[in-house]
């Protein structure tokens, strides 16, 4: 059989510059030159750079990328590349029902197909809103073409009556005020809307800021990329430099697998604790690691990250918002302070072409009120606790948002510090919670732990951000703003609630939460990292034996496909069959005619 491959330097030349297969080459070139490209350009030997466009009217958190696109393309052309923008499936955390978590894996699949099946040599991954960043990194990991992330950046700081108004945080605060009868609906709406003064994603250290910080800590973006606010002129400059750099990365053949190593993920875990990052970071990074082929366990988040201090004074774990974090030095300053304490792997490769150590050399906090030193942090031992017991194999608790009131009320019994025994109240999803949270017959008090189930990857589907349940209205009026809450779903990264969440395995697949009943006694022991139902062993086994999986109702074809193939949050919530596909760029797809 004759060889019809071009066997030239760039993958795109198999489409556009292949004299060994003239019929197909003519077909490919013919249609691509009917827009902005000439035949000479397509056959010039320049690399084709894809730009994965995540911004749209449906994705306001990423809409800034529509306006950054010209600068990205300018950088690509300046460096000798050919830019080709393409759309990806939208993900908007505050727009998609039942949850944007469904869209992460769908966007991932779409990106993989584009990168594998089209004439692309490298890609700029536009990121921003929570799940766009992991979806982009997961797709780049599977295909393993040279790739670089460009964040759109956070919104400007919000303000309400002279106080900082942070994304998400103002929602939770306003809900409590509304429940207590201190504000009306119109003021509730005005307060919440004050937190969104410009283009950009959440201006708090929610999941969006966290995951873009994770991309930078992993080495998948230019240094300093993640924290620049969307409207700042530096964001336009970063777009241009990112466009230039991806062309160089293609010439260097610098790939995600060269950058996202085990040591890079360990750096990200450490940085996540230092910035007070979201509880959504573990499942997202677990997913990226699985698709790149790096062994990363959920327990690593405690063993590697728990003893790291909280160093970023940014809501929800602190006071300030995105503009202050950027001016204080952003992720490079945090990593520079961590490096002084020996907590960063300095030799990991990054998208800059330099090592992490070279990127952060001389970097330190420019404002110690916002980014502290390692030795004088906001809180010591600020990482996640990874709990286990007869209710689940693993669940996360974010210790950096445990308030003094929560600590004193629930975790400071003399002689049993860090231990809380209570009565369980179980809700069957958020609708049941909203219907019954104020039912006096539940007898909810400060000796209660609220549970919610059926809200995980398979159950919801997609794992909903509903675990941060607020107490009944009468308790809020008494000044009790938080109860311990537990669930097999997730919560917003902007929440200041120290919930126990991401419980795996989830209830609908037979996890222990399926067998818990309202009125059962439970025991939380943070010292031992356990949460146990204090139910007689024979009774517990009888419940297990009697359990039957619930009937699931699919509303769309994708929901059924997703449920049939998704794993658990402890393993990243991946489409399990997809994790077997790695470095697929080496498998050139067949011609289409």
Coordinates of C-alpha atoms in Angstrom, one line a residue:
X1 CA 0.0 0.0 0.0
X2 CA 1.4 3.4 -1.0
X3 CA 2.0 6.0 1.7
X4 CA -0.3 8.9 1.2
X5 CA 0.9 10.9 4.3
X6 CA 2.8 14.1 3.9
X7 CA 5.2 13.3 6.8
X8 CA 6.0 16.9 7.2
X9 CA 6.8 19.0 10.3
X10 CA 3.3 20.0 11.3
X11 CA 0.1 17.9 11.6
X12 CA -1.9 20.4 9.7
X13 CA 0.2 19.8 6.6
X14 CA -1.5 16.4 6.3
X15 CA -4.6 18.4 5.4
X16 CA -3.2 21.4 3.5
X17 CA 0.2 20.6 2.1
X18 CA 0.3 16.9 1.0
X19 CA 1.5 16.3 -2.5
X20 CA 1.2 12.5 -1.8
X21 CA -2.5 12.9 -1.6
X22 CA -3.5 15.6 -4.1
X23 CA -7.2 14.8 -4.3
X24 CA -7.8 15.3 -0.6
X25 CA -5.4 18.2 -0.2
X26 CA -7.2 20.1 -2.9
X27 CA -10.5 19.3 -1.1
X28 CA -9.3 20.6 2.2
X29 CA -7.6 23.8 0.8
X30 CA -10.4 24.6 -1.5
X31 CA -13.0 25.3 1.2
X32 CA -10.7 26.9 3.8
X33 CA -9.6 29.6 1.3
X34 CA -13.2 30.9 0.8
X35 CA -12.9 32.9 4.0
X36 CA -9.7 34.7 5.3
X37 CA -7.0 32.2 4.2
X38 CA -5.2 32.0 0.9
X39 CA -3.7 28.8 -0.6
X40 CA -0.2 30.2 -0.2
X41 CA -0.8 30.9 3.5
X42 CA -2.3 27.4 4.1
X43 CA 0.7 25.8 2.3
X44 CA 3.3 28.1 3.8
X45 CA 4.6 25.7 6.4
X46 CA 3.2 27.8 9.2
X47 CA 1.5 26.1 12.1
X48 CA -2.2 26.3 12.5
X49 CA -3.3 27.5 15.9
X50 CA -6.8 26.7 17.1
X51 CA -8.5 29.1 19.5
X52 CA -11.1 27.4 21.6
X53 CA -13.7 30.2 22.0
X54 CA -15.8 29.8 25.2
X55 CA -17.3 33.3 25.3
X56 CA -20.8 34.0 24.1
X57 CA -24.1 35.6 25.1
X58 CA -24.9 32.4 26.9
X59 CA -21.6 32.5 28.8
X60 CA -21.3 36.0 30.2
X61 CA -18.4 35.0 32.5
X62 CA -16.4 34.3 29.4
X63 CA -17.8 37.0 27.1
X64 CA -14.6 39.0 27.5
X65 CA -12.9 36.5 25.1
X66 CA -15.0 37.8 22.3
X67 CA -13.2 41.1 22.7
X68 CA -9.8 39.5 23.4
X69 CA -9.9 37.5 20.2
X70 CA -8.2 40.0 17.9
X71 CA -5.3 40.4 20.3
X72 CA -4.9 36.6 20.5
X73 CA -4.9 36.4 16.7
X74 CA -2.4 39.3 16.5
X75 CA 0.0 37.5 18.7
X76 CA -0.3 34.3 16.7
X77 CA 0.3 36.0 13.4
X78 CA 3.2 38.0 14.8
X79 CA 4.9 34.8 15.8
X80 CA 4.3 33.2 12.4
X81 CA 1.2 31.1 13.0
X82 CA -2.2 30.9 11.4
X83 CA -5.1 31.5 13.8
X84 CA -8.4 29.5 13.5
X85 CA -11.1 30.3 16.0
X86 CA -13.7 27.7 16.8
X87 CA -16.6 27.6 19.2
X88 CA -17.0 25.1 22.1
X89 CA -20.2 24.0 23.9
X90 CA -21.1 26.8 26.3
X91 CA -20.8 26.4 30.1
X92 CA -22.3 29.1 32.4
X93 CA -22.5 28.2 36.0
X94 CA -25.4 30.5 36.8
X95 CA -27.3 29.8 33.6
X96 CA -27.4 26.0 33.0
X97 CA -30.1 23.8 34.5
X98 CA -30.0 21.3 36.2
X99 CA -26.2 22.1 36.7
X100 CA -23.3 23.2 34.6
X101 CA -21.4 20.2 35.9
X102 CA -23.2 18.2 33.1
X103 CA -21.6 20.4 30.5
X104 CA -18.0 20.0 31.7
X105 CA -17.8 16.5 30.3
X106 CA -19.8 17.4 27.2
X107 CA -17.5 20.3 26.4
X108 CA -14.5 18.0 27.0
X109 CA -15.8 15.5 24.4
X110 CA -16.4 18.3 21.9
X111 CA -13.0 19.8 22.3
X112 CA -11.3 16.4 22.0
X113 CA -13.1 15.8 18.7
X114 CA -12.1 19.2 17.3
X115 CA -8.5 18.9 18.3
X116 CA -8.1 15.4 17.0
X117 CA -10.2 15.7 13.8
X118 CA -9.3 19.1 12.4
X119 CA -6.0 20.6 11.0
X120 CA -4.7 22.1 14.3
X121 CA -1.1 22.1 15.6
X122 CA -1.6 23.9 18.9
X123 CA -4.4 25.5 20.8
X124 CA -5.2 28.5 22.9
X125 CA -7.7 27.4 25.6
X126 CA -9.9 30.4 26.6
X127 CA -11.0 29.9 30.2
X128 CA -13.0 31.7 32.9
X129 CA -16.2 30.4 34.4
X130 CA -15.8 27.4 36.8
X131 CA -16.0 24.4 34.5
X132 CA -14.6 25.8 31.3
X133 CA -11.1 25.6 32.7
X134 CA -11.1 21.9 33.7
X135 CA -13.0 21.1 30.5
X136 CA -10.3 22.8 28.4
X137 CA -7.5 21.2 30.4
X138 CA -9.1 17.7 30.2
X139 CA -9.5 18.0 26.4
X140 CA -5.9 19.2 25.9
X141 CA -4.7 16.4 28.1
X142 CA -6.4 13.7 26.1
X143 CA -5.2 14.9 22.8
X144 CA -1.8 16.2 24.0
X145 CA -1.2 18.9 21.3
X146 CA 0.7 22.0 22.5
X147 CA -1.8 24.0 24.5
X148 CA -1.9 27.1 26.6
X149 CA -4.7 28.5 28.8
X150 CA -5.8 32.1 28.7
X151 CA -8.1 33.3 31.5
X152 CA -10.6 36.0 30.8
X153 CA -10.1 37.4 34.3
X154 CA -12.4 38.3 37.2
X155 CA -14.9 41.1 37.3
X156 CA -14.0 44.4 38.9
X157 CA -14.7 44.5 42.6
X158 CA -18.4 44.9 43.5
X159 CA -19.5 47.4 46.1
X160 CA -22.7 47.9 48.1
X161 CA -23.2 50.8 50.4
X162 CA -19.4 51.2 50.9
X163 CA -18.7 47.5 51.5
X164 CA -17.1 45.0 49.1
X165 CA -19.8 43.0 47.3
X166 CA -18.3 39.7 46.3
X167 CA -19.7 37.2 43.9
X168 CA -21.7 34.5 45.6
X169 CA -20.8 35.8 49.1
X170 CA -23.3 38.6 48.7
X171 CA -25.9 36.0 47.7
X172 CA -25.5 33.9 50.8
X173 CA -25.5 36.9 53.1
X174 CA -28.5 38.4 51.4
X175 CA -30.4 35.1 51.7
X176 CA -29.9 35.1 55.4
X177 CA -31.0 38.7 55.7
X178 CA -34.1 38.0 53.6
X179 CA -34.9 34.9 55.7
X180 CA -34.6 37.0 58.9
X181 CA -36.9 39.6 57.5
X182 CA -34.3 42.4 57.5
X183 CA -34.5 43.2 53.8
X184 CA -37.2 42.8 51.1
X185 CA -37.1 41.2 47.6
X186 CA -36.1 44.4 45.8
X187 CA -33.2 45.1 48.1
X188 CA -32.2 41.4 47.9
X189 CA -32.0 41.7 44.1
X190 CA -30.1 45.0 44.2
X191 CA -27.6 43.7 46.7
X192 CA -26.8 40.6 44.7
X193 CA -26.6 42.4 41.4
X194 CA -24.1 44.9 42.9
X195 CA -21.4 42.1 42.8
X196 CA -21.3 42.1 39.0
X197 CA -20.0 45.5 37.8
X198 CA -18.2 44.5 34.7
X199 CA -17.3 41.7 32.3
X200 CA -15.4 38.8 33.8
X201 CA -16.0 35.8 36.1
X202 CA -16.5 35.8 39.9
X203 CA -14.4 38.3 41.7
X204 CA -14.2 36.1 44.8
X205 CA -11.9 33.1 45.3
X206 CA -14.7 30.9 44.0
X207 CA -14.3 28.0 41.6
X208 CA -13.5 30.3 38.6
X209 CA -10.6 32.1 40.2
X210 CA -9.5 28.9 41.9
X211 CA -9.4 26.8 38.7
X212 CA -7.6 29.5 36.7
X213 CA -5.1 29.7 39.6
X214 CA -4.8 25.9 39.3
X215 CA -4.0 26.2 35.6
X216 CA -1.3 28.7 36.3
X217 CA 0.1 26.7 39.2
X218 CA 0.2 23.6 37.0
X219 CA 2.2 25.6 34.5
X220 CA -0.4 25.6 31.7
X221 CA -0.6 29.4 31.3
X222 CA 1.8 32.3 31.2
X223 CA 2.9 33.5 34.6
X224 CA 0.6 36.0 36.1
X225 CA -2.3 35.2 33.7
X226 CA -5.0 34.1 36.2
X227 CA -5.6 37.1 38.4
X228 CA -5.7 40.1 35.9
X229 CA -9.2 41.6 36.0
X230 CA -11.1 41.3 32.8
X231 CA -11.3 45.0 32.0
X232 CA -7.7 45.8 32.8
X233 CA -5.3 46.7 29.9
X234 CA -2.9 44.0 31.1
X235 CA -5.6 41.4 30.1
X236 CA -5.3 42.5 26.5
X237 CA -1.5 42.3 26.7
X238 CA -1.7 38.8 28.2
X239 CA -4.0 37.7 25.3
X240 CA -1.4 39.0 22.8
X241 CA 1.5 37.3 24.6
X242 CA -0.4 34.1 24.9
X243 CA -1.0 34.1 21.1
X244 CA 2.7 34.6 20.5
X245 CA 3.8 31.9 23.0
X246 CA 1.6 29.1 21.6
X247 CA 3.3 29.3 18.2
X248 CA 6.7 28.9 20.0
X249 CA 5.3 26.0 21.9
X250 CA 4.4 24.2 18.7
X251 CA 7.9 24.7 17.3
X252 CA 9.3 23.4 20.6
X253 CA 6.7 20.6 20.7
X254 CA 6.0 21.5 24.4
X255 CA 2.9 19.5 25.3
X256 CA 0.5 19.1 28.2
X257 CA 2.1 15.8 29.2
X258 CA 5.5 17.6 29.5
X259 CA 4.0 20.2 31.9
X260 CA 1.2 18.4 33.9
X261 CA 3.4 16.0 35.9
X262 CA 2.8 14.6 39.3
X263 CA 5.0 17.3 40.8
X264 CA 2.9 20.0 39.0
X265 CA -0.3 18.6 40.5
X266 CA 1.4 18.7 43.9
X267 CA 2.2 22.3 43.4
X268 CA -1.4 23.0 42.5
X269 CA -2.7 21.3 45.7
X270 CA -0.3 23.4 47.8
X271 CA -1.4 26.6 46.0
X272 CA -5.0 25.8 46.4
X273 CA -4.7 25.7 50.2
X274 CA -2.7 28.9 50.3
X275 CA -5.3 30.8 48.2
X276 CA -8.3 29.4 50.1
X277 CA -9.4 27.6 47.0
X278 CA -12.7 26.0 46.1
X279 CA -13.8 22.5 47.1
X280 CA -14.5 22.0 43.4
X281 CA -10.8 22.0 42.7
X282 CA -10.3 18.3 43.8
X283 CA -12.8 16.7 41.4
X284 CA -11.7 18.9 38.5
X285 CA -8.0 18.3 39.0
X286 CA -8.6 14.6 39.6
X287 CA -10.3 14.6 36.2
X288 CA -7.4 16.4 34.5
X289 CA -4.9 14.1 36.1
X290 CA -6.7 11.0 35.0
X291 CA -6.9 12.2 31.4
X292 CA -3.2 13.0 31.4
X293 CA -2.3 9.7 33.0
X294 CA -1.0 11.0 36.4
X295 CA -1.8 9.1 39.5
X296 CA -3.6 11.5 41.9
X297 CA -5.8 10.3 44.8
X298 CA -8.5 12.3 46.6
X299 CA -6.6 11.7 49.9
X300 CA -3.6 13.5 48.5
X301 CA -5.5 16.7 49.0
X302 CA -5.1 16.2 52.8
X303 CA -1.7 14.5 52.9
X304 CA -0.1 17.2 50.7
X305 CA -2.2 20.2 51.3
X306 CA -3.7 20.2 54.8
X307 CA -0.7 21.6 56.7
X308 CA -0.3 24.5 54.3
X309 CA -1.4 27.9 55.7
X310 CA -4.1 30.2 54.3
X311 CA -2.2 33.1 52.8
X312 CA -4.7 35.0 50.6
X313 CA -7.1 37.3 52.4
X314 CA -9.9 37.1 49.7
X315 CA -13.5 36.2 50.0
X316 CA -15.0 33.7 50.9
X317 CA -12.1 32.8 53.3
X318 CA -11.1 36.4 53.8
X319 CA -12.0 40.1 53.1
X320 CA -10.7 41.3 49.8
X321 CA -11.7 40.7 46.1
X322 CA -10.0 40.1 42.8
X323 CA -8.5 43.6 42.1
X324 CA -6.7 43.5 45.4
X325 CA -5.4 40.0 44.8
X326 CA -4.0 41.1 41.4
X327 CA -2.3 44.2 42.8
X328 CA -0.7 42.1 45.6
X329 CA 1.0 39.9 43.0
X330 CA -1.5 37.1 42.2
X331 CA -0.5 33.5 41.9
X332 CA 3.3 34.3 41.2
X333 CA 3.5 36.1 44.6
X334 CA 1.7 33.3 46.4
X335 CA 4.1 30.7 44.8
X336 CA 7.1 32.9 45.6
X337 CA 6.1 33.1 49.3
X338 CA 5.5 29.3 49.3
X339 CA 8.8 28.7 47.6
X340 CA 10.6 30.5 50.5
X341 CA 9.2 27.8 52.8
X342 CA 10.3 25.0 50.4
X343 CA 6.7 24.0 49.5
X344 CA 7.0 24.3 45.7
X345 CA 8.6 21.9 43.2
X346 CA 10.8 24.4 41.4
X347 CA 11.9 22.3 38.4
X348 CA 8.5 21.6 36.8
X349 CA 8.2 22.8 33.2
X350 CA 5.7 25.4 32.3
X351 CA 4.1 27.0 29.2
X352 CA 6.5 29.9 29.4
X353 CA 9.3 27.6 28.3
X354 CA 10.9 28.1 31.7
X355 CA 10.7 26.2 35.0
X356 CA 8.4 27.2 37.8
X357 CA 11.4 28.3 39.8
X358 CA 12.5 30.6 37.0
X359 CA 9.0 32.0 36.6
X360 CA 8.7 33.0 40.3
X361 CA 12.3 34.0 41.0
X362 CA 12.1 37.1 43.1
X363 CA 8.3 37.1 43.3
X364 CA 6.8 38.0 46.7
X365 CA 3.7 39.7 48.1
X366 CA 3.3 43.3 47.2
X367 CA 0.7 43.8 49.9
X368 CA 0.9 41.6 53.1
X369 CA -2.6 42.5 54.0
X370 CA -3.8 40.6 51.0
X371 CA -1.1 38.0 50.4
X372 CA 0.6 37.1 53.7
X373 CA 4.0 35.5 54.2
X374 CA 4.1 31.8 54.9
X375 CA 5.2 32.3 58.5
X376 CA 2.5 34.9 59.4
X377 CA -0.6 33.6 57.6
X378 CA -4.3 34.1 58.2
X379 CA -4.7 30.6 59.4
X380 CA -2.4 27.6 59.9
X381 CA -3.3 24.1 58.7
X382 CA -5.9 25.4 56.2
X383 CA -6.2 22.6 53.7
X384 CA -9.0 20.2 53.1
X385 CA -9.9 17.4 55.4
X386 CA -10.8 14.2 53.5
X387 CA -13.2 12.3 55.6
X388 CA -14.4 8.7 55.5
X389 CA -16.6 6.3 57.5
X390 CA -19.7 4.2 57.0
X391 CA -21.5 7.0 55.2
X392 CA -19.0 7.3 52.3
X393 CA -15.5 6.4 51.3
X394 CA -14.5 10.0 51.0
X395 CA -15.9 13.5 51.4
X396 CA -14.2 16.9 51.6
X397 CA -14.4 19.6 54.3
X398 CA -12.8 23.1 53.6
X399 CA -11.3 24.1 56.9
X400 CA -10.2 27.6 55.9
X401 CA -13.8 28.8 56.1
X402 CA -14.5 27.4 59.6
X403 CA -15.5 30.6 61.4
X404 CA -14.8 31.3 65.1
X405 CA -18.5 31.0 65.8
X406 CA -18.7 27.6 64.0
X407 CA -15.6 26.4 65.8
X408 CA -17.0 27.4 69.2
X409 CA -20.5 26.2 68.6
X410 CA -19.8 22.8 67.1
X411 CA -16.2 21.8 67.5
X412 CA -15.0 23.0 71.0
X413 CA -16.6 20.8 73.6
X414 CA -14.1 20.5 76.4
X415 CA -12.2 17.2 76.2
X416 CA -13.7 16.5 72.8
X417 CA -12.4 19.3 70.7
X418 CA -12.8 18.7 67.0
X419 CA -15.7 16.2 67.7
X420 CA -19.4 16.8 67.2
X421 CA -22.2 14.3 67.9
X422 CA -25.6 15.2 66.6
X423 CA -28.9 14.1 65.3
X424 CA -29.3 13.7 61.5
X425 CA -32.0 15.3 59.4
X426 CA -32.1 14.0 55.8
X427 CA -33.4 15.8 52.8
X428 CA -34.1 14.1 49.4
X429 CA -32.7 16.8 47.2
X430 CA -33.0 20.6 47.2
X431 CA -36.7 20.7 46.5
X432 CA -37.4 18.7 49.6
X433 CA -35.0 20.9 51.6
X434 CA -36.8 24.1 50.5
X435 CA -40.2 22.5 51.2
X436 CA -39.4 21.3 54.7
X437 CA -36.4 23.3 56.2
X438 CA -38.9 25.4 58.2
X439 CA -41.1 22.5 59.3
X440 CA -41.1 22.7 63.1
X441 CA -41.8 19.0 63.4
X442 CA -38.2 18.3 62.2
X443 CA -36.9 19.8 65.5
X444 CA -33.8 21.3 63.9
X445 CA -31.5 22.9 66.5
X446 CA -27.8 23.4 67.0
X447 CA -27.4 19.7 67.9
X448 CA -28.4 18.8 64.3
X449 CA -26.5 18.0 61.1
X450 CA -28.3 18.6 57.9
X451 CA -27.9 15.9 55.2
X452 CA -28.9 16.0 51.5
X453 CA -28.7 13.1 49.1
X454 CA -29.5 12.2 45.5
X455 CA -27.5 15.2 44.3
X456 CA -24.3 13.6 43.0
X457 CA -23.0 12.9 39.5
X458 CA -25.6 10.1 38.8
X459 CA -28.4 11.2 41.0
X460 CA -29.0 14.9 40.1
X461 CA -27.5 14.4 37.4
X462 CA -24.1 16.2 37.3
X463 CA -23.6 16.9 41.0
X464 CA -25.5 20.0 42.0
X465 CA -24.1 22.9 44.2
X466 CA -26.7 22.5 46.9
X467 CA -25.0 21.2 50.0
X468 CA -24.5 24.6 51.7
X469 CA -28.0 24.5 53.2
X470 CA -28.8 27.4 55.5
X471 CA -30.6 26.7 58.8
X472 CA -34.3 27.3 59.4
X473 CA -35.4 31.0 59.4
X474 CA -36.0 31.1 63.1
X475 CA -32.4 30.0 63.8
X476 CA -31.1 32.6 61.5
X477 CA -33.1 35.2 63.5
X478 CA -31.4 33.9 66.6
X479 CA -28.0 34.5 65.0
X480 CA -27.2 30.9 64.0
X481 CA -26.1 31.3 60.4
X482 CA -24.6 27.9 59.8
X483 CA -25.2 24.3 60.7
X484 CA -22.9 21.4 59.8
X485 CA -24.2 20.1 56.4
X486 CA -23.3 17.0 54.5
X487 CA -24.2 15.8 51.0
X488 CA -23.2 13.8 47.9
X489 CA -23.3 16.9 45.8
X490 CA -21.1 20.0 45.8
X491 CA -21.4 23.6 46.7
X492 CA -20.4 26.9 45.2
X493 CA -16.8 27.8 45.6
X494 CA -17.9 31.2 46.7
X495 CA -19.7 29.7 49.8
X496 CA -18.2 30.3 53.2
X497 CA -20.0 27.3 54.6
X498 CA -17.6 24.5 55.9
X499 CA -19.9 21.8 54.5
X500 CA -18.9 18.2 54.1
X501 CA -19.5 17.5 50.5
X502 CA -18.5 15.5 47.4
X503 CA -19.4 12.4 49.3
X504 CA -18.4 9.3 47.3
X505 CA -19.9 6.9 46.5
X506 CA -23.1 8.8 46.2
X507 CA -26.4 7.6 47.5
X508 CA -28.1 6.5 44.3
X509 CA -25.3 4.0 43.5
X510 CA -25.5 2.5 47.1
X511 CA -23.3 4.8 49.1
X512 CA -23.8 5.0 52.8
X513 CA -25.9 8.1 52.7
X514 CA -28.6 6.0 51.1
X515 CA -29.1 4.2 54.4
X516 CA -29.1 7.2 56.8
X517 CA -32.4 8.2 58.3
X518 CA -33.7 11.3 60.0
X519 CA -33.2 10.9 63.7
X520 CA -30.0 8.7 63.5
X521 CA -27.1 9.8 65.6
X522 CA -23.9 10.7 63.8
X523 CA -20.4 11.5 65.0
X524 CA -18.0 13.9 63.2
X525 CA -14.4 13.5 64.3
X526 CA -12.1 16.0 62.5
X527 CA -9.1 14.6 64.5
X528 CA -9.6 11.2 62.9
X529 CA -11.0 12.6 59.6
X530 CA -14.2 10.5 60.0
X531 CA -18.0 10.9 59.9
X532 CA -19.9 7.9 61.2
X533 CA -23.6 7.0 61.5
X534 CA -24.0 5.6 65.1
X535 CA -26.4 2.9 64.1
X536 CA -26.4 -0.7 65.4
X537 CA -24.4 -2.9 63.0
X538 CA -27.3 -5.3 62.4
X539 CA -29.7 -2.5 61.8
X540 CA -27.3 -0.9 59.4
X541 CA -26.8 -4.1 57.5
X542 CA -30.6 -4.7 57.3
X543 CA -30.9 -1.3 55.7
X544 CA -28.2 -2.1 53.2
X545 CA -29.9 -5.4 52.4
X546 CA -33.3 -3.8 51.9
X547 CA -32.1 -0.9 49.7
X548 CA -33.2 -0.7 46.1
X549 CA -31.7 1.9 43.7
X550 CA -34.1 4.7 42.8
X551 CA -35.7 5.0 39.4
X552 CA -33.9 7.8 37.5
X553 CA -35.7 10.0 35.1
X554 CA -33.7 11.4 32.1
X555 CA -34.8 14.7 30.6
X556 CA -32.4 14.7 27.6
X557 CA -30.4 12.1 25.7
X558 CA -27.2 13.5 27.2
X559 CA -28.4 13.0 30.7
X560 CA -28.9 9.3 30.0
X561 CA -25.5 9.0 28.3
X562 CA -23.8 10.9 31.1
X563 CA -25.4 8.8 33.9
X564 CA -24.5 5.6 32.2
X565 CA -20.8 6.4 32.0
X566 CA -19.9 8.9 34.7
X567 CA -17.8 8.0 37.7
X568 CA -17.8 9.4 41.2
X569 CA -16.5 12.8 42.4
X570 CA -13.7 11.2 44.3
X571 CA -12.3 10.1 40.9
X572 CA -13.0 13.3 39.1
X573 CA -16.6 12.7 37.9
X574 CA -15.1 11.6 34.5
X575 CA -16.7 9.7 31.7
X576 CA -15.0 6.5 32.7
X577 CA -14.5 5.1 29.2
X578 CA -12.8 8.4 28.1
X579 CA -9.9 8.0 30.6
X580 CA -8.5 5.2 28.5
X581 CA -7.8 7.6 25.6
X582 CA -4.5 9.4 26.1
X583 CA -2.1 11.2 23.8
X584 CA -4.4 10.5 20.8
X585 CA -2.7 13.1 18.6
X586 CA -0.4 10.3 17.5
X587 CA -3.3 8.6 15.8
X588 CA -4.0 10.6 12.6
X589 CA -7.7 10.3 11.7
X590 CA -8.6 8.9 8.3
X591 CA -9.5 11.1 5.3
X592 CA -13.2 12.1 5.0
X593 CA -13.6 11.4 1.3

